[in-house]
Coordinates of C-alpha atoms in Angstrom, one line a residue:
M4 CA 1.8 -8.8 18.6
Q5 CA -0.1 -9.5 22.0
K6 CA -3.5 -8.7 20.4
S7 CA -2.6 -11.0 17.2
Y8 CA -2.1 -13.9 19.7
Y9 CA -5.2 -13.8 21.5
I10 CA -7.3 -13.3 18.3
L11 CA -5.6 -16.4 16.9
L12 CA -6.3 -18.2 20.0
L13 CA -9.9 -17.1 20.1
S14 CA -10.6 -18.4 16.6
L15 CA -9.4 -21.8 17.2
L16 CA -11.3 -22.2 20.5
L17 CA -14.5 -20.9 19.1
I18 CA -14.7 -22.9 15.9
P19 CA -18.2 -24.5 15.7
Q20 CA -18.7 -28.1 14.5
A21 CA -19.3 -27.9 10.7
F22 CA -22.0 -30.2 9.3
A23 CA -21.0 -30.5 5.5
Q24 CA -17.8 -30.8 3.5
T25 CA -17.4 -30.0 -0.2
G26 CA -13.9 -30.2 -0.9
T27 CA -10.7 -31.1 0.7
C28 CA -8.5 -28.1 -0.1
E29 CA -5.9 -26.8 2.5
P30 CA -6.2 -23.1 3.6
A31 CA -5.1 -20.6 1.0
L32 CA -1.4 -19.2 1.6
G33 CA -0.9 -16.9 -1.2
E34 CA 0.0 -13.3 -0.6
A35 CA 1.7 -10.3 -2.1
T36 CA 2.5 -6.6 -1.2
L37 CA 0.3 -4.0 -2.9
E38 CA 2.5 -0.7 -3.0
G39 CA 1.5 2.7 -4.2
Y40 CA 3.4 6.0 -3.9
N41 CA 2.6 6.3 -0.3
V42 CA 0.8 3.1 0.8
R43 CA 1.8 -0.5 1.3
A44 CA -0.5 -3.4 2.1
R45 CA -0.6 -7.0 2.6
M46 CA -2.8 -8.8 0.2
L47 CA -4.1 -12.5 1.0
N48 CA -6.1 -14.9 -1.2
N49 CA -8.3 -16.4 1.4
G50 CA -10.9 -13.7 1.9
A51 CA -9.0 -11.6 4.6
L52 CA -6.9 -8.5 3.9
F53 CA -4.0 -7.1 5.6
W54 CA -3.7 -9.7 8.4
R55 CA -4.2 -13.6 8.9
G56 CA -1.4 -13.6 11.8
S57 CA 1.5 -11.3 12.5
P58 CA 2.4 -9.0 10.7
H59 CA -0.5 -6.8 10.0
V60 CA 0.3 -4.4 7.1
Y61 CA -1.7 -1.3 5.8
R62 CA 1.0 1.4 6.2
V63 CA 0.4 5.0 5.2
P64 CA 2.8 6.5 4.9
K65 CA 4.6 3.6 3.9
A66 CA 8.0 5.0 5.0
G67 CA 6.6 5.3 8.4
Y68 CA 5.8 3.0 11.3
S69 CA 2.0 3.5 11.8
N70 CA -0.4 1.2 10.2
A71 CA -3.9 2.4 9.4
I72 CA -5.9 -1.0 9.5
F73 CA -5.3 -4.2 11.6
A74 CA -7.6 -6.6 9.5
A75 CA -10.4 -6.8 7.1
S76 CA -12.4 -9.9 6.1
L77 CA -15.0 -10.4 3.1
W78 CA -18.4 -11.4 4.0
I79 CA -21.0 -12.9 1.4
G80 CA -24.3 -14.1 2.1
G81 CA -27.3 -15.1 0.2
K82 CA -30.1 -17.6 -0.3
V83 CA -29.7 -20.8 -2.2
D84 CA -33.0 -22.7 -2.8
G85 CA -34.6 -20.6 -0.2
K86 CA -31.9 -21.4 2.5
I87 CA -29.3 -18.8 3.8
R88 CA -25.8 -19.6 3.1
S89 CA -22.8 -17.5 4.1
A90 CA -19.0 -17.3 3.4
A91 CA -17.5 -15.2 6.1
S92 CA -15.1 -14.9 9.1
R93 CA -13.8 -12.4 11.3
Y94 CA -10.3 -13.6 12.2
G95 CA -10.3 -17.2 10.8
P96 CA -10.8 -19.8 10.0
W97 CA -11.3 -18.2 6.6
E98 CA -14.0 -19.6 4.3
Y99 CA -12.4 -18.9 0.6
W100 CA -9.9 -21.3 -1.0
A101 CA -7.7 -20.8 -3.9
G102 CA -8.8 -21.6 -7.3
P103 CA -11.9 -21.6 -9.7
L104 CA -14.9 -23.7 -9.4
D105 CA -15.6 -25.7 -12.7
Q106 CA -18.9 -25.6 -14.6
T107 CA -20.6 -28.1 -12.3
G108 CA -19.5 -26.0 -9.3
N109 CA -16.9 -28.4 -8.0
A110 CA -13.5 -27.1 -6.3
P111 CA -10.3 -28.1 -7.6
A112 CA -9.1 -31.5 -6.3
D113 CA -5.8 -29.5 -5.7
C114 CA -6.1 -26.0 -4.7
K115 CA -2.6 -25.6 -4.2
L116 CA -2.2 -25.2 -8.0
Y117 CA -3.8 -21.9 -7.7
D118 CA -2.6 -20.8 -4.5
K119 CA -0.9 -17.4 -5.2
I120 CA -1.4 -13.9 -6.3
W121 CA -0.3 -12.9 -9.8
E122 CA 1.2 -9.4 -10.7
I123 CA 1.4 -7.2 -13.6
R124 CA 3.2 -3.8 -13.9
P125 CA 3.6 -1.2 -16.9
E126 CA 7.3 -2.4 -17.2
D127 CA 6.4 -6.0 -17.9
V128 CA 4.6 -4.8 -21.1
T129 CA 7.1 -1.9 -22.1
T130 CA 10.0 -4.2 -21.8
Y131 CA 8.4 -6.9 -23.9
L132 CA 7.5 -4.3 -26.7
E133 CA 11.0 -2.7 -26.7
T134 CA 13.1 -5.9 -26.4
G135 CA 10.9 -9.1 -27.0
E136 CA 11.8 -10.1 -23.4
I137 CA 8.8 -11.8 -21.8
S138 CA 8.9 -11.4 -18.0
N139 CA 7.7 -14.1 -15.6
N140 CA 4.7 -11.8 -14.8
L141 CA 3.8 -11.6 -18.5
K142 CA 4.3 -15.2 -19.2
S143 CA 2.2 -16.3 -16.2
W144 CA -0.7 -13.9 -16.2
P145 CA -3.6 -16.2 -15.9
W146 CA -6.0 -15.3 -18.6
H147 CA -7.3 -18.8 -18.8
L148 CA -8.6 -18.2 -15.0
G149 CA -10.4 -15.0 -15.9
A150 CA -7.6 -12.5 -15.3
P151 CA -8.4 -9.4 -17.4
V152 CA -6.9 -9.2 -20.9
I153 CA -7.1 -6.6 -23.7
D154 CA -7.8 -8.5 -27.0
G155 CA -5.5 -7.4 -29.7
D156 CA -5.7 -10.2 -32.1
G157 CA -9.5 -10.5 -32.6
N158 CA -9.6 -13.9 -30.8
P159 CA -11.0 -13.7 -27.2
D160 CA -9.9 -17.5 -26.6
N161 CA -6.4 -17.0 -26.5
Y162 CA -3.5 -15.0 -24.9
N163 CA -1.2 -14.2 -27.9
L164 CA 1.3 -11.6 -27.0
A165 CA 2.8 -11.5 -30.5
G166 CA -0.7 -10.9 -31.9
G167 CA -1.3 -7.8 -29.6
D168 CA -2.9 -9.3 -26.7
Q169 CA -1.9 -7.7 -23.3
P170 CA -3.0 -7.9 -19.6
Q171 CA -5.4 -5.4 -18.7
L172 CA -3.2 -3.2 -16.6
L173 CA -4.9 -1.4 -13.7
G174 CA -2.9 1.3 -12.0
D175 CA 1.0 1.2 -11.7
Q176 CA 0.6 -2.2 -10.0
H177 CA -2.1 -4.9 -10.6
L178 CA -2.5 -7.8 -8.4
W179 CA -4.8 -10.5 -9.2
W180 CA -6.3 -13.8 -7.6
I181 CA -9.1 -16.2 -7.7
M182 CA -10.8 -18.0 -4.9
N183 CA -14.0 -20.1 -4.0
D184 CA -16.2 -20.8 -1.1
R185 CA -16.5 -24.6 -1.8
G186 CA -12.9 -25.8 -1.1
N187 CA -13.7 -27.2 2.3
V188 CA -15.8 -26.9 5.3
H189 CA -17.2 -23.5 6.5
Q190 CA -16.3 -23.7 10.0
A191 CA -16.7 -20.0 11.0
T192 CA -20.2 -19.7 9.9
D193 CA -21.3 -23.5 10.1
S194 CA -23.0 -22.9 6.6
E195 CA -23.2 -24.9 3.5
P196 CA -21.1 -23.3 0.5
L197 CA -22.7 -20.6 -1.3
G198 CA -21.1 -22.1 -4.6
I199 CA -19.3 -18.9 -5.8
E200 CA -16.1 -18.2 -7.5
V201 CA -14.5 -14.6 -6.6
R202 CA -12.0 -13.0 -8.9
V203 CA -10.1 -10.1 -7.2
S204 CA -8.2 -7.2 -8.8
A205 CA -6.4 -5.0 -6.4
H206 CA -4.3 -2.1 -7.7
A207 CA -2.4 1.2 -6.7
Y208 CA -1.0 4.2 -8.3
N209 CA 2.7 5.3 -8.1
S210 CA 1.5 8.9 -8.3
P211 CA 2.5 11.8 -5.8
N212 CA -1.2 12.9 -6.2
E213 CA -2.8 12.2 -2.9
I214 CA -6.1 11.0 -4.2
L215 CA -4.2 8.2 -6.0
G216 CA -0.8 7.7 -4.1
D217 CA -2.5 7.4 -0.7
N218 CA -5.3 5.0 -1.6
T219 CA -5.7 1.5 -2.8
F220 CA -8.4 0.1 -5.0
Y221 CA -10.3 -3.2 -5.2
R222 CA -12.7 -5.0 -8.0
Y223 CA -14.7 -8.2 -6.7
R224 CA -16.3 -10.2 -9.4
I225 CA -18.5 -12.9 -7.9
T226 CA -19.8 -15.8 -10.1
N227 CA -22.7 -18.1 -9.2
R228 CA -21.6 -21.6 -10.0
N229 CA -24.9 -23.2 -9.1
A230 CA -27.7 -24.4 -11.3
V231 CA -30.1 -22.1 -9.3
P232 CA -29.9 -18.4 -8.5
I233 CA -28.4 -17.0 -5.4
E234 CA -31.1 -14.7 -4.3
D235 CA -31.2 -11.9 -1.8
A236 CA -27.2 -11.7 -1.8
Y237 CA -25.2 -9.3 0.3
F238 CA -21.5 -8.4 0.1
G239 CA -19.7 -6.8 3.0
F240 CA -16.4 -6.1 4.7
Y241 CA -15.7 -6.7 8.5
V242 CA -13.0 -4.2 9.6
D243 CA -10.8 -4.0 12.7
P244 CA -9.2 -0.6 12.2
D245 CA -6.6 0.1 14.6
L246 CA -5.7 3.6 13.3
G247 CA -2.2 3.7 14.6
N248 CA -2.7 3.0 18.3
F249 CA -5.7 0.5 18.5
D250 CA -7.3 1.7 21.6
D251 CA -8.3 5.3 20.9
D252 CA -10.6 5.0 17.8
Y253 CA -13.8 6.3 16.9
I254 CA -15.9 5.3 13.9
G255 CA -18.8 6.8 11.6
S256 CA -20.7 6.3 8.5
D257 CA -21.8 8.5 5.7
S258 CA -24.5 6.9 3.5
L259 CA -24.6 9.7 0.9
L260 CA -20.7 8.9 0.2
H261 CA -21.1 5.0 0.8
L262 CA -18.4 5.3 3.2
G263 CA -17.8 3.5 6.6
Y264 CA -14.7 5.4 8.3
F265 CA -12.6 5.5 11.4
Y266 CA -10.7 8.4 13.2
N267 CA -8.8 9.2 16.2
A268 CA -11.0 10.3 19.5
D269 CA -8.6 13.1 20.2
N270 CA -5.8 15.0 18.4
E271 CA -3.0 12.9 19.5
D272 CA -2.4 9.3 18.6
E273 CA -0.1 8.0 21.5
G274 CA 2.0 5.0 21.8
G275 CA 4.9 3.3 19.7
E276 CA 2.6 2.6 16.7
G277 CA 0.6 5.9 17.0
Y278 CA 0.4 8.8 14.4
G279 CA 1.2 11.2 17.0
L280 CA -0.4 14.7 16.8
A281 CA -3.1 15.6 14.0
P282 CA -3.9 11.8 13.3
P283 CA -5.5 10.8 10.0
A284 CA -8.6 9.4 9.2
A285 CA -9.3 6.3 6.8
G286 CA -12.5 4.1 5.7
F287 CA -13.9 1.9 3.1
T288 CA -16.1 3.2 0.4
F289 CA -18.1 1.5 -2.2
L290 CA -17.5 3.0 -5.8
R291 CA -19.6 0.6 -7.8
T292 CA -22.3 -1.9 -6.5
P293 CA -24.9 -4.3 -8.1
P294 CA -28.2 -2.7 -9.5
A295 CA -30.9 -2.4 -6.9
K296 CA -34.0 -4.5 -6.8
P297 CA -37.2 -2.4 -7.1
D298 CA -37.7 -1.4 -3.4
N299 CA -39.3 2.1 -3.7
R300 CA -36.2 4.1 -2.5
D301 CA -33.7 6.2 -4.0
S302 CA -30.8 4.0 -3.6
D303 CA -28.1 6.2 -5.3
Y304 CA -29.6 9.7 -4.0
D305 CA -30.0 11.0 -7.5
G306 CA -33.7 12.1 -6.9
E307 CA -35.0 9.0 -9.1
I308 CA -36.8 6.0 -7.4
D309 CA -36.1 2.7 -9.0
E310 CA -34.7 4.0 -12.2
A311 CA -33.0 1.5 -14.7
L312 CA -29.6 0.2 -13.4
E313 CA -29.9 2.3 -10.1
E314 CA -26.9 1.1 -7.9
L315 CA -27.4 0.0 -4.4
G316 CA -24.4 1.7 -2.9
M317 CA -23.8 1.1 0.9
T318 CA -27.0 -0.3 2.2
A319 CA -25.8 -0.8 5.8
F320 CA -23.1 0.2 8.4
A321 CA -24.7 -2.0 11.2
C322 CA -22.4 -4.6 13.1
I323 CA -20.3 -2.6 15.4
W324 CA -19.4 -2.5 19.1
K325 CA -20.3 -5.3 21.3
W326 CA -23.0 -6.9 18.9
S327 CA -20.4 -7.3 16.0
S328 CA -19.4 -11.0 16.8
P329 CA -21.9 -13.3 15.0
R330 CA -21.4 -17.0 16.0
D331 CA -23.4 -18.8 13.2
N332 CA -24.4 -18.6 9.6
I333 CA -27.9 -16.6 10.4
G334 CA -25.8 -14.0 12.5
Y335 CA -23.5 -13.3 9.8
Y336 CA -26.3 -12.8 7.4
N337 CA -28.2 -10.6 9.8
C338 CA -25.2 -8.2 10.0
L339 CA -24.9 -8.1 6.2
R340 CA -28.7 -7.1 6.2
G341 CA -28.0 -4.1 8.5
L342 CA -29.4 -5.8 11.7
R343 CA -27.7 -7.0 15.1
S344 CA -26.2 -10.3 14.7
Y345 CA -29.2 -12.0 16.6
G346 CA -31.7 -10.3 14.4
D347 CA -32.9 -7.2 16.2
P348 CA -33.0 -3.8 14.4
I349 CA -30.6 -0.9 15.3
Y350 CA -31.9 2.3 16.9
E351 CA -30.7 5.7 16.2
G352 CA -28.8 6.9 19.2
G353 CA -26.7 5.7 22.1
Y354 CA -25.1 2.2 21.2
G355 CA -28.2 1.6 19.0
G356 CA -30.1 -0.7 21.3
E357 CA -34.0 -0.7 21.8
G358 CA -34.7 2.1 24.3
E359 CA -31.8 4.3 23.1
G360 CA -33.9 5.7 20.2
V361 CA -37.3 5.1 18.6
K362 CA -36.3 5.3 15.1
T363 CA -34.6 2.1 13.4
T364 CA -31.7 2.6 11.1
K365 CA -29.3 0.6 9.2
Y366 CA -26.7 3.3 9.4
T367 CA -25.0 3.5 12.8
L368 CA -23.2 6.6 13.8
S369 CA -24.4 8.6 10.7
G370 CA -24.0 12.1 12.2
D371 CA -21.2 14.5 11.6
P372 CA -18.4 14.3 14.2
V373 CA -16.9 17.5 13.0
T374 CA -20.1 19.7 13.8
K375 CA -21.3 17.2 16.5
A376 CA -24.7 17.2 14.8
F377 CA -26.9 14.4 15.2
W378 CA -25.6 10.8 16.3
S379 CA -21.9 10.4 16.5
E380 CA -19.5 9.2 19.2
F381 CA -19.4 12.8 20.2
N382 CA -22.9 13.2 20.6
A383 CA -24.4 9.6 21.2
D384 CA -27.6 10.7 22.9
G385 CA -28.4 13.9 21.2
M386 CA -27.4 16.0 24.1
G387 CA -23.7 15.8 23.8
L388 CA -22.8 12.3 25.4
V389 CA -19.1 11.8 24.4
V390 CA -18.5 7.9 24.3
D391 CA -15.3 6.4 25.7
A392 CA -12.9 5.7 22.9
A393 CA -11.6 1.9 22.5
D394 CA -10.6 -0.7 20.1
R395 CA -13.3 -0.4 17.5
R396 CA -14.9 -2.6 14.6
L397 CA -17.1 -1.9 11.8
M398 CA -19.2 -3.7 9.1
L399 CA -20.4 -2.2 5.9
S400 CA -22.4 -4.1 3.3
T401 CA -24.4 -3.7 0.1
G402 CA -27.5 -5.8 -1.0
P403 CA -29.7 -7.3 -1.6
F404 CA -28.9 -8.5 -5.1
D405 CA -29.5 -11.8 -7.1
I406 CA -26.9 -13.8 -9.0
L407 CA -28.2 -15.9 -11.8
P408 CA -26.5 -19.2 -12.6
D409 CA -23.2 -18.6 -14.4
S410 CA -23.7 -14.9 -14.0
T411 CA -21.3 -12.4 -12.4
Q412 CA -21.9 -9.5 -10.1
E413 CA -19.1 -6.9 -9.8
I414 CA -18.2 -4.4 -6.8
D415 CA -15.7 -1.7 -6.6
L416 CA -14.3 -0.2 -3.6
A417 CA -11.4 1.8 -2.3
V418 CA -9.6 2.2 1.0
V419 CA -9.3 5.9 1.6
W420 CA -6.5 7.6 3.8
S421 CA -6.5 11.3 4.4
R422 CA -4.9 13.8 6.9
G423 CA -5.7 17.2 7.8
A424 CA -5.0 19.8 10.4
D425 CA -6.2 17.9 13.2
H426 CA -8.2 14.7 14.0
L427 CA -11.4 16.0 12.9
D428 CA -10.0 17.9 10.0
S429 CA -8.9 14.7 8.8
V430 CA -12.5 13.5 8.7
T431 CA -13.3 16.5 6.6
E432 CA -10.4 15.9 4.3
L433 CA -11.3 12.0 4.1
K434 CA -14.8 12.9 2.9
K435 CA -13.7 15.6 0.2
D436 CA -11.1 12.8 -1.1
T437 CA -14.0 10.2 -1.2
R438 CA -16.2 12.6 -3.1
V439 CA -13.3 13.1 -5.5
L440 CA -13.0 9.3 -6.2
H441 CA -16.8 8.9 -6.6
N442 CA -16.9 11.7 -9.1
A443 CA -14.1 9.9 -11.0
G444 CA -16.2 6.7 -11.4
N445 CA -14.9 4.1 -13.9
A446 CA -11.9 6.4 -14.7
L447 CA -10.2 4.8 -11.9
W448 CA -10.4 1.5 -13.7
P449 CA -9.1 2.2 -17.3
A450 CA -8.6 -0.6 -19.5
Q451 CA -4.8 0.4 -20.3
R452 CA -3.2 -0.6 -23.3
I453 CA 0.5 0.2 -23.5
I454 CA 1.6 1.3 -27.1
L455 CA 5.1 2.2 -27.6
Q456 CA 5.6 5.3 -29.6
E457 CA 7.7 5.1 -32.7
E458 CA 10.8 7.4 -32.7
Q459 CA 12.5 9.0 -35.6
T460 CA 16.1 10.5 -35.1
I461 CA 16.9 13.2 -37.5
E462 CA 20.4 14.9 -38.0
T463 CA 19.8 17.5 -35.5
G464 CA 20.1 15.0 -32.6
F465 CA 16.6 15.5 -31.3
V466 CA 14.2 12.6 -31.4
L467 CA 10.5 13.0 -32.8
G468 CA 8.5 11.9 -29.8
F469 CA 5.4 12.7 -27.6
D470 CA 5.5 11.6 -24.0
Q471 CA 2.7 10.4 -22.0
N472 CA 1.3 13.2 -19.7
F473 CA 2.3 13.4 -15.9
P474 CA 0.6 12.9 -13.7
N475 CA -1.9 10.4 -15.4
P476 CA -4.5 10.1 -13.8
F477 CA -4.8 13.6 -12.9
T478 CA -7.1 15.7 -10.9
Q479 CA -6.9 19.3 -12.3
T480 CA -3.6 20.0 -14.2
T481 CA -1.0 17.8 -16.0
T482 CA 1.8 18.2 -18.3
F483 CA 3.0 16.9 -21.7
R484 CA 6.5 16.9 -23.3
Y485 CA 7.4 16.5 -26.9
S486 CA 10.4 16.8 -29.2
L487 CA 10.8 18.2 -32.7
P488 CA 13.9 17.2 -34.7
Q489 CA 13.3 20.1 -36.9
S490 CA 10.9 23.1 -37.8
M491 CA 7.3 21.7 -37.9
R492 CA 3.7 23.1 -37.9
I493 CA 2.1 21.9 -34.5
R494 CA -1.3 21.4 -33.6
M495 CA -2.0 19.9 -30.0
S496 CA -5.5 19.4 -28.9
V497 CA -7.7 17.5 -26.3
Y498 CA -10.7 15.4 -27.3
D499 CA -13.3 13.8 -24.9
I500 CA -14.4 10.1 -25.4
L501 CA -16.9 11.0 -27.9
G502 CA -14.3 12.7 -30.3
R503 CA -15.4 16.4 -29.4
E504 CA -12.4 18.7 -29.0
V505 CA -12.5 20.3 -25.7
A506 CA -9.2 22.2 -25.6
L507 CA -6.7 23.6 -28.2
L508 CA -3.3 23.7 -26.5
V509 CA -0.9 24.5 -29.3
N510 CA -1.5 25.6 -32.9
T511 CA 1.8 27.3 -34.4
R512 CA 5.1 26.5 -36.2
Q513 CA 7.9 25.7 -33.8
E514 CA 11.6 25.2 -34.2
A515 CA 13.5 22.1 -33.5
G516 CA 13.9 21.6 -29.6
I517 CA 12.0 20.0 -26.5
Y518 CA 8.7 21.5 -25.4
T519 CA 6.4 21.1 -22.5
V520 CA 2.7 22.1 -22.4
N521 CA 0.4 22.4 -19.4
F522 CA -3.3 21.4 -19.5
D523 CA -5.7 22.7 -16.9
A524 CA -8.9 20.7 -17.1
G525 CA -10.9 23.5 -15.8
T526 CA -14.6 22.6 -15.2
L527 CA -14.4 19.4 -17.2
P528 CA -16.0 16.3 -16.0
A529 CA -14.1 13.3 -14.7
G530 CA -13.5 10.7 -17.4
I531 CA -11.1 9.5 -20.2
Y532 CA -9.7 12.0 -22.6
M533 CA -7.3 11.9 -25.6
A534 CA -4.4 14.4 -26.3
R535 CA -3.6 14.5 -30.1
I536 CA -0.6 16.1 -31.5
E537 CA -0.2 16.6 -35.2
M538 CA 3.3 17.5 -36.5
D539 CA 3.3 18.3 -40.2
Y540 CA 2.4 14.7 -41.7
L541 CA 2.7 12.9 -38.5
Q542 CA 0.2 12.3 -35.7
F543 CA 0.3 11.0 -32.2
T544 CA -2.4 10.4 -29.5
K545 CA -2.2 9.6 -25.8
R546 CA -4.9 8.6 -23.4
M547 CA -5.4 10.2 -20.1
V548 CA -7.8 10.0 -17.1
L549 CA -9.2 13.2 -15.4
I550 CA -10.5 12.5 -11.8
R551 CA -12.6 14.8 -9.7

């Protein structure tokens, strides 16, 4: 509470004089709670996440009393007509307002009309399909603003539930909002607006699987509403971790995993909000980024340089410690580029300053804290210097990329939380879990369509049906359940997305009853698969997602 008060006071005292005004929108106030199996997070539609004044909420486990993150803020910078512009903030005033931009790039006259976060859940769709009842979530889904929809009637320009249209459901809870950076004056950066519209999807899974149930997922779609390109653009997140107790944190980066992370400096996280013994580790990881410009480097670490559609990944983990406090537009943009806020490069070693190392880098603290190898807070000088733990900040970003007029760039990321046998084993587990998420790729964003299975009741009392596998998505094994009203010939198999049979699970005649079948994916790669069951003259198919 005390920290929140001082940060709010500081943000009000340090507001620079803005020089331009585009719209007259009030600050966005929409919010919602994103809730998965083991995580609860406060979502905001102003460019911030988790905090804009008490309380701050990113709680894992959600039934506990410790928050893993205090606050995070979206930063975007780029060049419009050759001039650097930014939309960013640390603790406010925030530089995104509710609502879309029109085709000429103008903000709404009244942003309050769009000042909310929309929600959709599987039960909204299943209830409609079963009873015809249209929930408020289903009725108000803002397809006309760009909220994702699966087209069922062949007309992409409408939202016709009766014709088969459905919201594109992500996870077990899907939140969506739209914001822009032209709604009012940029007071934090003192910058002209970029002229961007940002559509955000956040989703969580109600699955006991730790990879899904402990983490949250985000998709940002950035559209340029200018008549000219936005060049050399960067996208990043400024994060104030506060992992449980706020003043005993360390931070680090892993460029191969596109991960910026934070962990406890020792094996006990003290205090009323602390995690106690064996505290967890957490971090932000980019799962999908824009294609890289030709730059003669292997951006995605696949052994090829500048191949087609090579993704940028995390390109900087830079503005941390005392030099994470930009005061103007150029300072924010420098941080996004992987420099200190005042433009100097970062050097490997110590606190990254000149004289503490001879080699420049954009990845601060990229060594392994578990083995104490290279540069970490356990080995700041290469000779075992341990840095004092404190209240840390971090900044991870991706770029440069261009956004053409009326074009969109898409970025996916996840917030990952892991707990091991001790504070350093938590870092090991965090990196393992992050690797699983990267191997899963687009399987984490399946375009789900819910189809009710027709049921036929026979005199035996059993209902003919084929239930969705559980868990879904799954990491290695999953279970199917089906029921037979009478003796039938059963063939159950699994196919990949190309229609190739990869497993035969059942191929026999079975008597009336209820059956369960376990499927072990073995060494199959992550992706989307179809489970098909053939019952005499009937056939049913279920879609499932394997993540690694």
